[in-house]
mmCIF file of C-alpha atoms in Angstrom:
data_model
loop_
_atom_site.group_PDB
_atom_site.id
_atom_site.type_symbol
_atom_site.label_atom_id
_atom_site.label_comp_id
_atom_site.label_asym_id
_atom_site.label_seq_id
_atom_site.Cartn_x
_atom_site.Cartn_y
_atom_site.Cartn_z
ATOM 1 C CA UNK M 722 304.937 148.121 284.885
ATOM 2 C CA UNK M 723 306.126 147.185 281.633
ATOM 3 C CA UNK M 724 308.772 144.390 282.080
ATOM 4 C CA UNK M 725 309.319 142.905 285.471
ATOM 5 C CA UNK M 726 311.582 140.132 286.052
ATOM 6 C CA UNK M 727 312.267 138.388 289.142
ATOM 7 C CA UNK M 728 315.316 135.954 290.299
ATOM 8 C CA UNK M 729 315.232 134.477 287.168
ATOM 9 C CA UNK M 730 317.365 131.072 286.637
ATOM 10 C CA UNK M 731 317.836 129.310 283.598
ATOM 11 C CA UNK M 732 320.333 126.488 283.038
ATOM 12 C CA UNK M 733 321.212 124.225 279.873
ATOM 13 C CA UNK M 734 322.098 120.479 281.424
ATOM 14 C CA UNK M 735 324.524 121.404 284.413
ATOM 15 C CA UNK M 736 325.566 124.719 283.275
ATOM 16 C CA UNK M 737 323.687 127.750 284.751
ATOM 17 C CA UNK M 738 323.416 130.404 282.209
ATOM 18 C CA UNK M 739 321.056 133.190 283.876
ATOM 19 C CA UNK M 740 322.030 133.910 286.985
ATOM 20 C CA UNK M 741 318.947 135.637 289.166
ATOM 21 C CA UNK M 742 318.329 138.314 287.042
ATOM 22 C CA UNK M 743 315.973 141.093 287.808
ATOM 23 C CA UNK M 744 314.752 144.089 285.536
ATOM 24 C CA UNK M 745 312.058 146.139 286.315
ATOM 25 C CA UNK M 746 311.172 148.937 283.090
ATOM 26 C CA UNK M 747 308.336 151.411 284.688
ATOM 27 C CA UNK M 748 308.436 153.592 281.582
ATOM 28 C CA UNK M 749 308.452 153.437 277.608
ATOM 29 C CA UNK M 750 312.473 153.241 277.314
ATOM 30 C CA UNK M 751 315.256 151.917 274.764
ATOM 31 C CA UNK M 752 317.385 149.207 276.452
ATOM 32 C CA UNK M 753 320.531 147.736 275.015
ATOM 33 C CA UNK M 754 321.616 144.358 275.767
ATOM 34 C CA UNK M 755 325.072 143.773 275.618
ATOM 35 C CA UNK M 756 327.860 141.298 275.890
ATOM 36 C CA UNK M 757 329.636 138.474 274.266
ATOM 37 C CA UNK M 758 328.497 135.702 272.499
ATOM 38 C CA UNK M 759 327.128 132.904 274.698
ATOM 39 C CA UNK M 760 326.418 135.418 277.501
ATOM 40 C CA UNK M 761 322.378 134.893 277.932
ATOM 41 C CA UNK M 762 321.407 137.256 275.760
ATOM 42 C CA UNK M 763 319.327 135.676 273.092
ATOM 43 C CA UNK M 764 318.353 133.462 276.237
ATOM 44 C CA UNK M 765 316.792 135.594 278.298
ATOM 45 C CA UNK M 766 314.758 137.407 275.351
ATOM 46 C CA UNK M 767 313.490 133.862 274.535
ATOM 47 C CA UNK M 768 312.534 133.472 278.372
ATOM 48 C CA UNK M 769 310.851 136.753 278.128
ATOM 49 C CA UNK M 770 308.776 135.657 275.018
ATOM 50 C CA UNK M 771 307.891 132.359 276.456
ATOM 51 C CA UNK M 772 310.069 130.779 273.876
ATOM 52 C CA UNK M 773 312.018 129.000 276.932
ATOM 53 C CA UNK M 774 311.421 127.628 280.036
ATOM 54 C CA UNK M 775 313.510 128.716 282.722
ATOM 55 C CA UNK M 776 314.156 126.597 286.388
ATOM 56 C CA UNK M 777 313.756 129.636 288.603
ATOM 57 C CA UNK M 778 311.995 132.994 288.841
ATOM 58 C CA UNK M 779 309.316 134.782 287.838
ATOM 59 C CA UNK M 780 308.344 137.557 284.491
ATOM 60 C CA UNK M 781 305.916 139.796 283.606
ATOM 61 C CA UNK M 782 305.228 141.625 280.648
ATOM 62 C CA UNK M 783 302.598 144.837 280.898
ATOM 63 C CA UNK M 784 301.557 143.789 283.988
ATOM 64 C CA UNK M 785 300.722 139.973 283.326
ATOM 65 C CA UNK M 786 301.981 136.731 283.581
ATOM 66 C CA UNK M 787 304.541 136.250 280.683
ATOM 67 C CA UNK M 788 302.864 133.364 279.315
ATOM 68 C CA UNK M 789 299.106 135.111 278.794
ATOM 69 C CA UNK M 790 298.266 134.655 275.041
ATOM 70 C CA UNK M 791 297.098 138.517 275.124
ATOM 71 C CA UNK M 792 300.069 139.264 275.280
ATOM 72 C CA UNK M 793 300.797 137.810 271.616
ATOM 73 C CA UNK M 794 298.701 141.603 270.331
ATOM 74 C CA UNK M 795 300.355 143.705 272.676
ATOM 75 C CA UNK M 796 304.248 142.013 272.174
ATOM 76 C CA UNK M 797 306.560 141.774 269.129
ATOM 77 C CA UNK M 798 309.913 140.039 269.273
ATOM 78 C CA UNK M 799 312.309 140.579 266.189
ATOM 79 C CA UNK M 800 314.233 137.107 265.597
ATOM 80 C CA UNK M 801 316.799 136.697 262.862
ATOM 81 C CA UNK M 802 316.055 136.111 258.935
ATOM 82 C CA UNK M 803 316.301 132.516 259.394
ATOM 83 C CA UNK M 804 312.132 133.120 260.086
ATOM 84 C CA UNK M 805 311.121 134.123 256.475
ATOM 85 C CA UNK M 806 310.158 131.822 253.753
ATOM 86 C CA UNK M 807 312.454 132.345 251.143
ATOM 87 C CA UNK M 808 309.223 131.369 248.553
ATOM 88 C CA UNK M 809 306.666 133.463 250.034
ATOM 89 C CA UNK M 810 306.717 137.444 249.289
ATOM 90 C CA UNK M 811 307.078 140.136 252.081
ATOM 91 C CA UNK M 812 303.469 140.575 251.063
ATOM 92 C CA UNK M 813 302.234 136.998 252.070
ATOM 93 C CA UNK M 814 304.336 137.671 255.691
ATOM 94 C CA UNK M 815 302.617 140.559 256.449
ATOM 95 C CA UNK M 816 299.147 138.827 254.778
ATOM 96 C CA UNK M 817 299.652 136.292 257.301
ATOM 97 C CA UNK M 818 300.390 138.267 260.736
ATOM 98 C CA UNK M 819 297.401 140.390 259.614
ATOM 99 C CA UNK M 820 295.293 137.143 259.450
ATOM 100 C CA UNK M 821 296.490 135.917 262.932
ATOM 101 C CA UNK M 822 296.272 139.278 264.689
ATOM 102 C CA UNK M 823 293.141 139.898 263.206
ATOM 103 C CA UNK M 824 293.876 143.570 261.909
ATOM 104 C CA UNK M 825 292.893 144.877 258.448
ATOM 105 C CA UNK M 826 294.697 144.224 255.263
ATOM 106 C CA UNK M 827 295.562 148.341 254.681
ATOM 107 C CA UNK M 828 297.892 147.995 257.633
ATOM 108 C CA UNK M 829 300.346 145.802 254.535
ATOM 109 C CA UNK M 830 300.775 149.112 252.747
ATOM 110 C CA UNK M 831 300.828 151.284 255.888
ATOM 111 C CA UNK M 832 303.721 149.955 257.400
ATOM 112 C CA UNK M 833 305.381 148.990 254.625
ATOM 113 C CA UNK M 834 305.486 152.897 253.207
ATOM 114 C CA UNK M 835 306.265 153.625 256.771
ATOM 115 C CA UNK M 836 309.656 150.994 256.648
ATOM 116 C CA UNK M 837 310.217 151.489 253.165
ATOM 117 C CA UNK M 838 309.763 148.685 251.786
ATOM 118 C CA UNK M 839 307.194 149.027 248.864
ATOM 119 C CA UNK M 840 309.344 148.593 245.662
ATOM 120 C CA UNK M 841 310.027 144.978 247.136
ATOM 121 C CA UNK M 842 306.977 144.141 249.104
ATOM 122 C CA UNK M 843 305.463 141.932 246.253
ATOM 123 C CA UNK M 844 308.899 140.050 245.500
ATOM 124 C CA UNK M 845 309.614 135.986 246.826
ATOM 125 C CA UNK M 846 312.065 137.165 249.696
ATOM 126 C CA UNK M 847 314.430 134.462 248.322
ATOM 127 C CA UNK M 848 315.429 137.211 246.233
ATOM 128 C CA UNK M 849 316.203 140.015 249.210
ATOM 129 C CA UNK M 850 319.276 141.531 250.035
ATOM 130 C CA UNK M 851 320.191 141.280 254.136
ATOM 131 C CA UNK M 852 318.801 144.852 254.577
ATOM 132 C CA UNK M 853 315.341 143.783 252.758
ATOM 133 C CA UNK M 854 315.310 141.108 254.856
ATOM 134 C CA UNK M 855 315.729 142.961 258.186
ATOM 135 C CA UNK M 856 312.980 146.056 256.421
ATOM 136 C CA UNK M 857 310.265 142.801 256.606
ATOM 137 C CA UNK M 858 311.237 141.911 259.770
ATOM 138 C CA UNK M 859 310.999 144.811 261.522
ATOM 139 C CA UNK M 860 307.984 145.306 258.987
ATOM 140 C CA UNK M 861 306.308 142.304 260.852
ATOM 141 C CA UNK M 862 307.207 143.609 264.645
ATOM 142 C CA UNK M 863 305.785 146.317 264.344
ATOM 143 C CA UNK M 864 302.432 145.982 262.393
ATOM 144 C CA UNK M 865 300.387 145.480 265.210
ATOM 145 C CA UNK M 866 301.836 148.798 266.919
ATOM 146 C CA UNK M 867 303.099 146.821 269.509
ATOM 147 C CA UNK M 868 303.553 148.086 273.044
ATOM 148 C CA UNK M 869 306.685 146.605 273.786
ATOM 149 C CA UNK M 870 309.170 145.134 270.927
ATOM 150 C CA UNK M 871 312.485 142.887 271.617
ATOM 151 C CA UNK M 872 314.786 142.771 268.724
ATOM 152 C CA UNK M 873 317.971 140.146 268.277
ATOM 153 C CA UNK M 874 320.905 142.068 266.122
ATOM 154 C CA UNK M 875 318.436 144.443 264.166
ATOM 155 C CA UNK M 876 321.079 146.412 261.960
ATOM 156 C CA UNK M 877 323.385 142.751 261.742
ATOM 157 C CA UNK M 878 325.113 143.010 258.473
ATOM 158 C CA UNK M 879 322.912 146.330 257.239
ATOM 159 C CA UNK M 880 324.617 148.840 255.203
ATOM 160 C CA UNK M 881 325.432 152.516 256.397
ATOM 161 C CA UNK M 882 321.783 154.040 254.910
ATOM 162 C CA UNK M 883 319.869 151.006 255.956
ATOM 163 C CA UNK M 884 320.916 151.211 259.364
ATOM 164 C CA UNK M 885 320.615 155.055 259.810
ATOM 165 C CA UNK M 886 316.710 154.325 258.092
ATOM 166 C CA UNK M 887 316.762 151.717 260.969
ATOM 167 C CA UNK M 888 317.601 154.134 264.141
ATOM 168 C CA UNK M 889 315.430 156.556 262.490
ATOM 169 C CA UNK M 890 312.510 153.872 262.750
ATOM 170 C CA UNK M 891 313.002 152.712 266.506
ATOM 171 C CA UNK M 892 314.005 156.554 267.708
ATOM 172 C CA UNK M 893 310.274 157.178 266.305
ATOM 173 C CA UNK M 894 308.521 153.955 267.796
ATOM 174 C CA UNK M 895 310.146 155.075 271.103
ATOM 175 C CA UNK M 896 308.806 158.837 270.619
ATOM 176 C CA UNK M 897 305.383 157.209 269.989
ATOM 177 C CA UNK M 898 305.593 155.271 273.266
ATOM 178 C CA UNK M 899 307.016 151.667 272.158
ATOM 179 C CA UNK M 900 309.435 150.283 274.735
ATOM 180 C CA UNK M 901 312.223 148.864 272.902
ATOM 181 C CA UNK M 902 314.453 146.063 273.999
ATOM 182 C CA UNK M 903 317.674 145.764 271.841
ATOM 183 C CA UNK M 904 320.304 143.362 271.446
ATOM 184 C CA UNK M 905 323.241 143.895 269.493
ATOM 185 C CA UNK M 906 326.662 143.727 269.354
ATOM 186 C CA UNK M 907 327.030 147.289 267.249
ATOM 187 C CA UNK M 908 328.203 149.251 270.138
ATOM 188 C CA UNK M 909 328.423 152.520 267.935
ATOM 189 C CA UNK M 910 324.844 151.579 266.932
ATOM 190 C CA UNK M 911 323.952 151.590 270.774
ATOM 191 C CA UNK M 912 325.430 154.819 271.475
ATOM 192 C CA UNK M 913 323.035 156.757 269.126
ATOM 193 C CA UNK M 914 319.762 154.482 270.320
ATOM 194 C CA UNK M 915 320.112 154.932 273.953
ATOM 195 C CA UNK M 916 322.152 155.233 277.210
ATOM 196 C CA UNK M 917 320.372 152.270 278.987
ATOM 197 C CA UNK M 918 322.460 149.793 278.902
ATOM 198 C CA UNK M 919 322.314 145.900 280.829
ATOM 199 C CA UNK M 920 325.709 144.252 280.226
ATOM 200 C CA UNK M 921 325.088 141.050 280.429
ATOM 201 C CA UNK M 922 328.449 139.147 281.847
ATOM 202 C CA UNK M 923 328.550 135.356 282.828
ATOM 203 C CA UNK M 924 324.688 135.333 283.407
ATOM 204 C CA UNK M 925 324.175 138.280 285.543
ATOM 205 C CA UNK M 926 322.831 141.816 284.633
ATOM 206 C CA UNK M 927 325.205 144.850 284.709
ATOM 207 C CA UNK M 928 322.222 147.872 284.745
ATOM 208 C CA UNK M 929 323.934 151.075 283.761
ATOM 209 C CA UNK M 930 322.928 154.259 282.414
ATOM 210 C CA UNK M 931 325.575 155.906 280.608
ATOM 211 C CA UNK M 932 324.466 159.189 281.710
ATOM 212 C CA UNK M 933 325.962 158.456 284.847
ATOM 213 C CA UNK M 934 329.674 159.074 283.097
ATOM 214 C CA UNK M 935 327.812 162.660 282.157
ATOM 215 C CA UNK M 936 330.377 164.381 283.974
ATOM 216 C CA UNK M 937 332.276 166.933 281.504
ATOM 217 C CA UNK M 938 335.515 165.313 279.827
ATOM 218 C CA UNK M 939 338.106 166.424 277.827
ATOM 219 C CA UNK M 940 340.856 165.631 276.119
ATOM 220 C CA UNK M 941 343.976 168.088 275.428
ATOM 221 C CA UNK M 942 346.978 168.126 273.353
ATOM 222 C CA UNK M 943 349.562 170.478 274.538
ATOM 223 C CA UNK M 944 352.876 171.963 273.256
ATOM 224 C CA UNK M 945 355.018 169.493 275.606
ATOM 225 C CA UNK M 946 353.601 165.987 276.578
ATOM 226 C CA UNK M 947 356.080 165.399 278.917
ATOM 227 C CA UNK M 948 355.897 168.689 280.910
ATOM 228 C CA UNK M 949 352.239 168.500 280.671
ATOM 229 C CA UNK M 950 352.858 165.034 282.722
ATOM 230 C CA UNK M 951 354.873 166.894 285.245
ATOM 231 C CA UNK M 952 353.205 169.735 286.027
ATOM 232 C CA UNK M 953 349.546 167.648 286.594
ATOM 233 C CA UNK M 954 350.536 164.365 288.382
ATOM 234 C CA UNK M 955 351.581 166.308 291.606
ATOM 235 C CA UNK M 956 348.030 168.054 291.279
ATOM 236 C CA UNK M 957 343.991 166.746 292.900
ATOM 237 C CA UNK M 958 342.950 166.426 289.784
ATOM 238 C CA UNK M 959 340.922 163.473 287.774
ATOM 239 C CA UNK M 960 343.617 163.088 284.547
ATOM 240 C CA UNK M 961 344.961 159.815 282.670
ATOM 241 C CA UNK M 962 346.969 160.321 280.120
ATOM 242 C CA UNK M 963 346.978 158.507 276.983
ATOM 243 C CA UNK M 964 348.703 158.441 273.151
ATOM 244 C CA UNK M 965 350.175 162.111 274.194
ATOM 245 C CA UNK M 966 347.003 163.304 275.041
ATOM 246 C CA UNK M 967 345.397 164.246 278.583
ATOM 247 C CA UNK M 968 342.350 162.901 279.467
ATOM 248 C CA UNK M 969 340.521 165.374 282.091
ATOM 249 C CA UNK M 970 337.431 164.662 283.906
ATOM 250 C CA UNK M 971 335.822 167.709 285.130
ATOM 251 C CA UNK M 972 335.336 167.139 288.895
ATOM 252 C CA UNK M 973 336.550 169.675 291.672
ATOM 253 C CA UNK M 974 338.931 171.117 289.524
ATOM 254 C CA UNK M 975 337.781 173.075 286.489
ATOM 255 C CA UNK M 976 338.715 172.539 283.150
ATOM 256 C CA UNK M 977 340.141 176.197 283.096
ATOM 257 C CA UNK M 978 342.184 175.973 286.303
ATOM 258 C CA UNK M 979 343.833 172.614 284.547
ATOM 259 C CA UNK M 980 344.503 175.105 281.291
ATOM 260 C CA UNK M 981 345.716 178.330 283.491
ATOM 261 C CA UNK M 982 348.478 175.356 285.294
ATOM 262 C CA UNK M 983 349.483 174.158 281.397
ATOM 263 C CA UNK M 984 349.763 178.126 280.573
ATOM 264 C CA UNK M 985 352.213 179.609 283.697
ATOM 265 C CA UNK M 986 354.165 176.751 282.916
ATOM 266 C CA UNK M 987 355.078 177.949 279.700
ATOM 267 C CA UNK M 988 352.738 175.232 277.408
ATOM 268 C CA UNK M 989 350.362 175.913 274.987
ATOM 269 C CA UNK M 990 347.281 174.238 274.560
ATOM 270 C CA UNK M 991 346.889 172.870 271.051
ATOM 271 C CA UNK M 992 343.469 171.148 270.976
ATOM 272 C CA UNK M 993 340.387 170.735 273.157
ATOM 273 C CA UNK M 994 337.897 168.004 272.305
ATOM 274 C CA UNK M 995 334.677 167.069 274.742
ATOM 275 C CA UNK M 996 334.146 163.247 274.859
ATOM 276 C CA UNK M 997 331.953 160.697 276.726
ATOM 277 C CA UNK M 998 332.656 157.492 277.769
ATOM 278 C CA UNK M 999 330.220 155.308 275.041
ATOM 279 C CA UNK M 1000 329.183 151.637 275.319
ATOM 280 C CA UNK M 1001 332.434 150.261 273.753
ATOM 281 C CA UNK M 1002 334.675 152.202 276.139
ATOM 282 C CA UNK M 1003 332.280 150.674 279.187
ATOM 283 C CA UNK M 1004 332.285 147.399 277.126
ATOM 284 C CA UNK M 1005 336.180 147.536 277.305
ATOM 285 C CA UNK M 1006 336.434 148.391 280.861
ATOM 286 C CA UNK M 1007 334.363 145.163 281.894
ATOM 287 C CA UNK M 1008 335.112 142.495 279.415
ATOM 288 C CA UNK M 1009 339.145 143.010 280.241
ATOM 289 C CA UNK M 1010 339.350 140.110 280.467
ATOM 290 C CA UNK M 1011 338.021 138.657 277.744
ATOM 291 C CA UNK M 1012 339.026 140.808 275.461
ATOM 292 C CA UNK M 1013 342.684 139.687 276.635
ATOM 293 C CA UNK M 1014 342.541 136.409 275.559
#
């Protein structure tokens, strides 16, 4: 077992903020953790770390106790930039975990070729863009070829290449066998990582794979809306209808017996597109609320 969490409670004063959450990852994976701001997220990565206590429940991490020092060669956890020394180079950073994790100084150059970092690895990090500064993080997660890595907002304020060199990265840790543990708030990010997905909503732990909206769907723009609107609503079949376009969800009813009932009613069909229903349109669906206020 890689990560297994129990009935975990954590509170702040009177207000409970993890609400008995359980997780159990059997298998290298990407998971995504997503939700608003002030959600648990960043909370329940630092319980997982052993950064904070919790009131209630119980974690382990590669099959011991969370709070086993081992764990410190076997675990990397990917805070924000706020970390770095702005004085120190990316060098001296990576000097430094080598020291403490006891591995040999050629693992610097190694993983820095490997992030892509070696034009800047000698320069004081006071003088790094955001994306250099998220290169030497992720730089210092994985150096030790961790087993398991949690990162907090990994392509946060990256531009388009830095981000894509970033998927690239964890899509190749994962291939290698490195269970990754994401949070972010890119959902479009998310979508091209992995279709694990724990929404995290008022303290509890929405588990969903996205592969379980695999069914096919597609949406069509006919010759008349309207008539298209007719001729379907009287019929068993799984349609919504939205901006003048039908959205069809392959069921029962083929996509082809939908298109012969457009046809011998005298429409044509314009455009065909496949879609999937990504992490913002599941985001949307269970943050209504919020997102109405």
């Amino acid at each position: 077992m890689i990560v297994e969490v129990k009935g975990l409670f954590k509170k702040y004063k009177k207000q409970l903020v993890l609400k008995g959450i359980d997780i159990q990852i059997e298998e290298p994976q990407i998971i995504a953790l997503v939700g608003p701001n002030g959600s648990g997220k960043t909370t329940l990565m630092n319980s997982l770390m052993n950064l904070l206590p919790f009131h209630e429940g119980s974690i382990r991490i590669l099959g011991k106790k969370h709070n086993d020092t081992s764990l410190f060669y076997e675990v990397s956890y990917l805070q924000d930039n706020r970390i770095l020394y702005g004085d120190l180079t990316g060098y001296d950073h990576l000097r430094f975990i080598c020291r403490i994790q006891k591995l040999p100084r050629a693992r610097i150059k190694e993983v820095a070729a490997y992030v892509g970092m070696e034009s800047y690895l000698k320069k004081r990090v006071r003088s790094y863009s955001l994306g250099m500064k998220q290169h030497l993080l992720l730089a210092m997660a994985i150096i030790n070829q961790p087993k398991l890595i949690l990162l907090d907002e990994p392509v946060n304020g990256l531009d388009p290449t830095s981000a894509i060199h970033m998927r690239s990265i964890l899509l190749d840790l994962h291939e290698k066998g490195t269970t990754i543990i994401i949070s972010s708030h890119n959902l479009d990010e998310i979508d091209k990582l992995t279709n694990n997905i724990y929404f995290m909503k008022d303290g509890v732990l929405l588990k969903e794979s996205l592969e379980d909206y695999s069914t096919s769907r597609y949406k069509l723009t006919v010759s008349d809306f309207e008539k298209a609107k007719e001729v379907l609503a009287g019929q068993d079949v799984n349609i919504s209808f939205d901006d003048a376009t039908i959205l069809f969800e392959e069921t029962e009813v083929s996509l082809q017996s939908v298109i012969h009932s457009l046809n011998i009613n005298g429409m044509e069909i314009n455009k065909i597109e496949n879609y999937k229903i990504g992490a913002e349109k599941r985001y949307m669906e269970l943050f209504e609320s919020e997102l109405a206020r």
